[in-house]
DNA sequence: CTTCCACAGGAACCAGCGGACC
DNA sequence: GGTCCGCTGGTTCCTGTGGAAG
């Protein structure tokens, strides 16, 4: 079957599509290389992180002589350069080790993306060249294979566990405990663990035994200041954009906006990239402060839409319930939300979940920022949560109006305010 | 000071699923 | 083909609790 049979495109539309593709393929008036602004890009120079880079390098350098590096713990909020610095040091270390003829295994795993202990271990196995099926085995068996692989390879192994707090909060610290014990009875080589956490209070979740062996060394990443962000952005912008395209004021604004959100470099880079994309789409010649402001709105809106759309069905019903309750100006306690939720369920013809589950869903929605939930005590009148929407009502309306089942709850205009 | 509400949130468990192993 | 595994997304049962009212 030819492409035309699948996609019969009328003449006029075809030329429009062609134009879009041509424009896409043609030389950009804005970007030189937009990949430089993606957050998985690891630049050759990381401004204002020299101290952390050398700390981490010192900690891991014993592997150059074939012995085990220290375990380390890296703390810092999102977008403070933890991941970039670790990957940077890891990359350099692997290069150096190859150079001196003492190859190592370096494994970088993002625990939040991996999701479960099993998948973290599976990707560790993969990075030392041990095959494991993606499901079906006992976790203990996967661990066993990893251990055997480490012992057999005789190379030192460096394991970087990014967003380690996500793993521990969801599945406990068993995996970490097992990993720290892998070195027992191993002469030379062995496993060095670098844990990266966004959560500064993460330690509280750990068993003291794990904690003491894991935090042999600690590196703390302070948030970037607006000026530091400015330096970072300027450096990246010169590689990402064509000369003279981005105004200094636009970069300053990106830095300032991101700095007001705990100095998040990732956020700053996103702002700059999206601002550039907006400018490009409008065929503007320069990226201005106005583009940056609109980029901020766009990023926020898209984040919300993405989260709302991918919510499980009952979580959507809960969001609807809170939305409806806010319209009634009733106190949004868990009990009230549950009452409304049950009515919403009968309206759409599904069985409601238990209140216990809804309580859990409310917490999950709080964690992703769709709702704000705060435990309060009303004394004699019990202990409950105050629940509010964490995102603008307009956004919710817009997204759910497109939903076949839920649109019925968003028929009329919401009351102003 | 005691009582007591309206939940919070932990623990144990279950069903259904896709999949590995022998 | 039977038995094991982990994950997801639930349920049931339970104990814990901040602070206004009495």
JSON list of C-alpha atoms in Angstrom, two decimals, chain A residues 88-198:
[
{"chain": "A", "resi": 88, "resn": "UNK", "atom": "CA", "xyz": [30.17, 14.67, 33.71]},
{"chain": "A", "resi": 89, "resn": "UNK", "atom": "CA", "xyz": [32.53, 13.18, 36.28]},
{"chain": "A", "resi": 90, "resn": "UNK", "atom": "CA", "xyz": [31.46, 9.65, 35.36]},
{"chain": "A", "resi": 91, "resn": "UNK", "atom": "CA", "xyz": [32.15, 10.30, 31.68]},
{"chain": "A", "resi": 92, "resn": "UNK", "atom": "CA", "xyz": [35.60, 11.71, 32.38]},
{"chain": "A", "resi": 93, "resn": "UNK", "atom": "CA", "xyz": [36.38, 8.89, 34.77]},
{"chain": "A", "resi": 94, "resn": "UNK", "atom": "CA", "xyz": [35.46, 6.18, 32.29]},
{"chain": "A", "resi": 95, "resn": "UNK", "atom": "CA", "xyz": [37.64, 7.89, 29.67]},
{"chain": "A", "resi": 96, "resn": "UNK", "atom": "CA", "xyz": [40.57, 8.14, 32.04]},
{"chain": "A", "resi": 97, "resn": "UNK", "atom": "CA", "xyz": [40.23, 4.55, 33.19]},
{"chain": "A", "resi": 98, "resn": "UNK", "atom": "CA", "xyz": [40.26, 3.33, 29.61]},
{"chain": "A", "resi": 99, "resn": "UNK", "atom": "CA", "xyz": [43.33, 5.45, 28.99]},
{"chain": "A", "resi": 100, "resn": "UNK", "atom": "CA", "xyz": [45.30, 3.92, 31.84]},
{"chain": "A", "resi": 101, "resn": "UNK", "atom": "CA", "xyz": [44.15, 0.44, 30.96]},
{"chain": "A", "resi": 102, "resn": "UNK", "atom": "CA", "xyz": [41.98, -0.19, 34.01]},
{"chain": "A", "resi": 103, "resn": "UNK", "atom": "CA", "xyz": [38.48, -0.25, 32.57]},
{"chain": "A", "resi": 104, "resn": "UNK", "atom": "CA", "xyz": [35.52, 0.10, 34.91]},
{"chain": "A", "resi": 105, "resn": "UNK", "atom": "CA", "xyz": [31.78, -0.36, 34.71]},
{"chain": "A", "resi": 106, "resn": "UNK", "atom": "CA", "xyz": [29.80, 2.81, 35.25]},
{"chain": "A", "resi": 107, "resn": "UNK", "atom": "CA", "xyz": [26.05, 2.53, 35.71]},
{"chain": "A", "resi": 108, "resn": "UNK", "atom": "CA", "xyz": [23.76, 5.49, 35.84]},
{"chain": "A", "resi": 109, "resn": "UNK", "atom": "CA", "xyz": [20.16, 4.76, 36.77]},
{"chain": "A", "resi": 110, "resn": "UNK", "atom": "CA", "xyz": [17.33, 7.16, 37.40]},
{"chain": "A", "resi": 111, "resn": "UNK", "atom": "CA", "xyz": [15.35, 5.40, 40.12]},
{"chain": "A", "resi": 112, "resn": "UNK", "atom": "CA", "xyz": [12.19, 7.40, 39.62]},
{"chain": "A", "resi": 113, "resn": "UNK", "atom": "CA", "xyz": [12.07, 6.53, 35.93]},
{"chain": "A", "resi": 114, "resn": "UNK", "atom": "CA", "xyz": [13.05, 2.91, 36.57]},
{"chain": "A", "resi": 115, "resn": "UNK", "atom": "CA", "xyz": [10.25, 2.90, 39.13]},
{"chain": "A", "resi": 116, "resn": "UNK", "atom": "CA", "xyz": [10.82, -0.30, 41.04]},
{"chain": "A", "resi": 117, "resn": "UNK", "atom": "CA", "xyz": [13.65, -2.13, 42.75]},
{"chain": "A", "resi": 118, "resn": "UNK", "atom": "CA", "xyz": [13.44, -4.84, 40.14]},
{"chain": "A", "resi": 119, "resn": "UNK", "atom": "CA", "xyz": [13.92, -2.47, 37.24]},
{"chain": "A", "resi": 120, "resn": "UNK", "atom": "CA", "xyz": [16.75, -0.61, 38.97]},
{"chain": "A", "resi": 121, "resn": "UNK", "atom": "CA", "xyz": [18.59, -3.88, 39.45]},
{"chain": "A", "resi": 122, "resn": "UNK", "atom": "CA", "xyz": [17.77, -4.97, 35.91]},
{"chain": "A", "resi": 123, "resn": "UNK", "atom": "CA", "xyz": [19.34, -1.85, 34.45]},
{"chain": "A", "resi": 124, "resn": "UNK", "atom": "CA", "xyz": [22.38, -2.29, 36.67]},
{"chain": "A", "resi": 125, "resn": "UNK", "atom": "CA", "xyz": [22.72, -5.79, 35.27]},
{"chain": "A", "resi": 126, "resn": "UNK", "atom": "CA", "xyz": [22.40, -4.51, 31.76]},
{"chain": "A", "resi": 127, "resn": "UNK", "atom": "CA", "xyz": [25.17, -1.98, 32.24]},
{"chain": "A", "resi": 128, "resn": "UNK", "atom": "CA", "xyz": [27.64, -4.68, 33.28]},
{"chain": "A", "resi": 129, "resn": "UNK", "atom": "CA", "xyz": [26.54, -6.86, 30.40]},
{"chain": "A", "resi": 130, "resn": "UNK", "atom": "CA", "xyz": [24.39, -9.37, 32.27]},
{"chain": "A", "resi": 131, "resn": "UNK", "atom": "CA", "xyz": [21.13, -10.25, 30.57]},
{"chain": "A", "resi": 132, "resn": "UNK", "atom": "CA", "xyz": [17.97, -10.36, 32.67]},
{"chain": "A", "resi": 133, "resn": "UNK", "atom": "CA", "xyz": [14.37, -10.60, 31.48]},
{"chain": "A", "resi": 134, "resn": "UNK", "atom": "CA", "xyz": [12.31, -7.51, 32.20]},
{"chain": "A", "resi": 135, "resn": "UNK", "atom": "CA", "xyz": [9.89, -9.43, 34.38]},
{"chain": "A", "resi": 136, "resn": "UNK", "atom": "CA", "xyz": [9.30, -12.88, 35.75]},
{"chain": "A", "resi": 137, "resn": "UNK", "atom": "CA", "xyz": [12.29, -13.28, 38.04]},
{"chain": "A", "resi": 138, "resn": "UNK", "atom": "CA", "xyz": [12.37, -12.83, 41.79]},
{"chain": "A", "resi": 139, "resn": "UNK", "atom": "CA", "xyz": [14.11, -9.60, 42.78]},
{"chain": "A", "resi": 140, "resn": "UNK", "atom": "CA", "xyz": [16.52, -11.64, 44.83]},
{"chain": "A", "resi": 141, "resn": "UNK", "atom": "CA", "xyz": [17.49, -13.60, 41.74]},
{"chain": "A", "resi": 142, "resn": "UNK", "atom": "CA", "xyz": [18.20, -10.43, 39.75]},
{"chain": "A", "resi": 143, "resn": "UNK", "atom": "CA", "xyz": [20.34, -9.18, 42.57]},
{"chain": "A", "resi": 144, "resn": "UNK", "atom": "CA", "xyz": [22.16, -12.48, 42.70]},
{"chain": "A", "resi": 145, "resn": "UNK", "atom": "CA", "xyz": [22.95, -12.26, 39.00]},
{"chain": "A", "resi": 146, "resn": "UNK", "atom": "CA", "xyz": [24.20, -8.72, 39.39]},
{"chain": "A", "resi": 147, "resn": "UNK", "atom": "CA", "xyz": [26.48, -9.78, 42.19]},
{"chain": "A", "resi": 148, "resn": "UNK", "atom": "CA", "xyz": [27.82, -12.71, 40.19]},
{"chain": "A", "resi": 149, "resn": "UNK", "atom": "CA", "xyz": [28.35, -10.40, 37.23]},
{"chain": "A", "resi": 150, "resn": "UNK", "atom": "CA", "xyz": [30.30, -7.94, 39.37]},
{"chain": "A", "resi": 151, "resn": "UNK", "atom": "CA", "xyz": [32.50, -10.66, 40.83]},
{"chain": "A", "resi": 152, "resn": "UNK", "atom": "CA", "xyz": [33.09, -12.26, 37.44]},
{"chain": "A", "resi": 153, "resn": "UNK", "atom": "CA", "xyz": [34.01, -9.04, 35.66]},
{"chain": "A", "resi": 154, "resn": "UNK", "atom": "CA", "xyz": [36.72, -8.15, 38.19]},
{"chain": "A", "resi": 155, "resn": "UNK", "atom": "CA", "xyz": [36.32, -4.51, 37.26]},
{"chain": "A", "resi": 156, "resn": "UNK", "atom": "CA", "xyz": [35.38, -1.85, 39.80]},
{"chain": "A", "resi": 157, "resn": "UNK", "atom": "CA", "xyz": [31.79, -0.78, 39.40]},
{"chain": "A", "resi": 158, "resn": "UNK", "atom": "CA", "xyz": [30.41, 2.67, 40.02]},
{"chain": "A", "resi": 159, "resn": "UNK", "atom": "CA", "xyz": [26.68, 2.81, 40.50]},
{"chain": "A", "resi": 160, "resn": "UNK", "atom": "CA", "xyz": [24.97, 6.18, 40.32]},
{"chain": "A", "resi": 161, "resn": "UNK", "atom": "CA", "xyz": [21.42, 6.07, 41.63]},
{"chain": "A", "resi": 162, "resn": "UNK", "atom": "CA", "xyz": [19.69, 9.28, 40.67]},
{"chain": "A", "resi": 163, "resn": "UNK", "atom": "CA", "xyz": [16.50, 10.30, 42.50]},
{"chain": "A", "resi": 164, "resn": "UNK", "atom": "CA", "xyz": [17.24, 7.59, 44.99]},
{"chain": "A", "resi": 165, "resn": "UNK", "atom": "CA", "xyz": [14.68, 9.07, 47.38]},
{"chain": "A", "resi": 166, "resn": "UNK", "atom": "CA", "xyz": [11.88, 8.06, 45.01]},
{"chain": "A", "resi": 167, "resn": "UNK", "atom": "CA", "xyz": [12.98, 4.43, 45.19]},
{"chain": "A", "resi": 168, "resn": "UNK", "atom": "CA", "xyz": [13.33, 4.35, 48.95]},
{"chain": "A", "resi": 169, "resn": "UNK", "atom": "CA", "xyz": [10.06, 6.14, 49.65]},
{"chain": "A", "resi": 170, "resn": "UNK", "atom": "CA", "xyz": [8.15, 3.72, 47.45]},
{"chain": "A", "resi": 171, "resn": "UNK", "atom": "CA", "xyz": [9.95, 0.45, 48.10]},
{"chain": "A", "resi": 172, "resn": "UNK", "atom": "CA", "xyz": [12.10, 0.83, 51.19]},
{"chain": "A", "resi": 173, "resn": "UNK", "atom": "CA", "xyz": [15.86, 0.61, 51.48]},
{"chain": "A", "resi": 174, "resn": "UNK", "atom": "CA", "xyz": [16.30, -3.15, 51.00]},
{"chain": "A", "resi": 175, "resn": "UNK", "atom": "CA", "xyz": [17.99, -2.76, 47.64]},
{"chain": "A", "resi": 176, "resn": "UNK", "atom": "CA", "xyz": [20.43, -0.23, 49.05]},
{"chain": "A", "resi": 177, "resn": "UNK", "atom": "CA", "xyz": [21.19, -2.50, 51.95]},
{"chain": "A", "resi": 178, "resn": "UNK", "atom": "CA", "xyz": [21.93, -5.41, 49.63]},
{"chain": "A", "resi": 179, "resn": "UNK", "atom": "CA", "xyz": [24.04, -3.21, 47.37]},
{"chain": "A", "resi": 180, "resn": "UNK", "atom": "CA", "xyz": [26.15, -1.91, 50.24]},
{"chain": "A", "resi": 181, "resn": "UNK", "atom": "CA", "xyz": [26.77, -5.49, 51.33]},
{"chain": "A", "resi": 182, "resn": "UNK", "atom": "CA", "xyz": [27.95, -6.67, 47.94]},
{"chain": "A", "resi": 183, "resn": "UNK", "atom": "CA", "xyz": [31.52, -5.70, 48.75]},
{"chain": "A", "resi": 184, "resn": "UNK", "atom": "CA", "xyz": [31.78, -8.05, 51.67]},
{"chain": "A", "resi": 185, "resn": "UNK", "atom": "CA", "xyz": [34.40, -10.64, 50.90]},
{"chain": "A", "resi": 186, "resn": "UNK", "atom": "CA", "xyz": [35.42, -8.95, 47.65]},
{"chain": "A", "resi": 187, "resn": "UNK", "atom": "CA", "xyz": [39.10, -8.20, 47.27]},
{"chain": "A", "resi": 188, "resn": "UNK", "atom": "CA", "xyz": [39.78, -5.06, 45.21]},
{"chain": "A", "resi": 189, "resn": "UNK", "atom": "CA", "xyz": [37.22, -3.66, 42.79]},
{"chain": "A", "resi": 190, "resn": "UNK", "atom": "CA", "xyz": [33.74, -3.91, 44.21]},
{"chain": "A", "resi": 191, "resn": "UNK", "atom": "CA", "xyz": [30.89, -1.48, 43.98]},
{"chain": "A", "resi": 192, "resn": "UNK", "atom": "CA", "xyz": [30.90, 2.19, 44.83]},
{"chain": "A", "resi": 193, "resn": "UNK", "atom": "CA", "xyz": [27.49, 3.76, 45.18]},
{"chain": "A", "resi": 194, "resn": "UNK", "atom": "CA", "xyz": [26.68, 7.36, 44.49]},
{"chain": "A", "resi": 195, "resn": "UNK", "atom": "CA", "xyz": [23.17, 8.27, 45.64]},
{"chain": "A", "resi": 196, "resn": "UNK", "atom": "CA", "xyz": [21.56, 11.44, 44.37]},
{"chain": "A", "resi": 197, "resn": "UNK", "atom": "CA", "xyz": [18.60, 12.89, 46.21]},
{"chain": "A", "resi": 198, "resn": "UNK", "atom": "CA", "xyz": [16.39, 15.91, 45.72]}
]
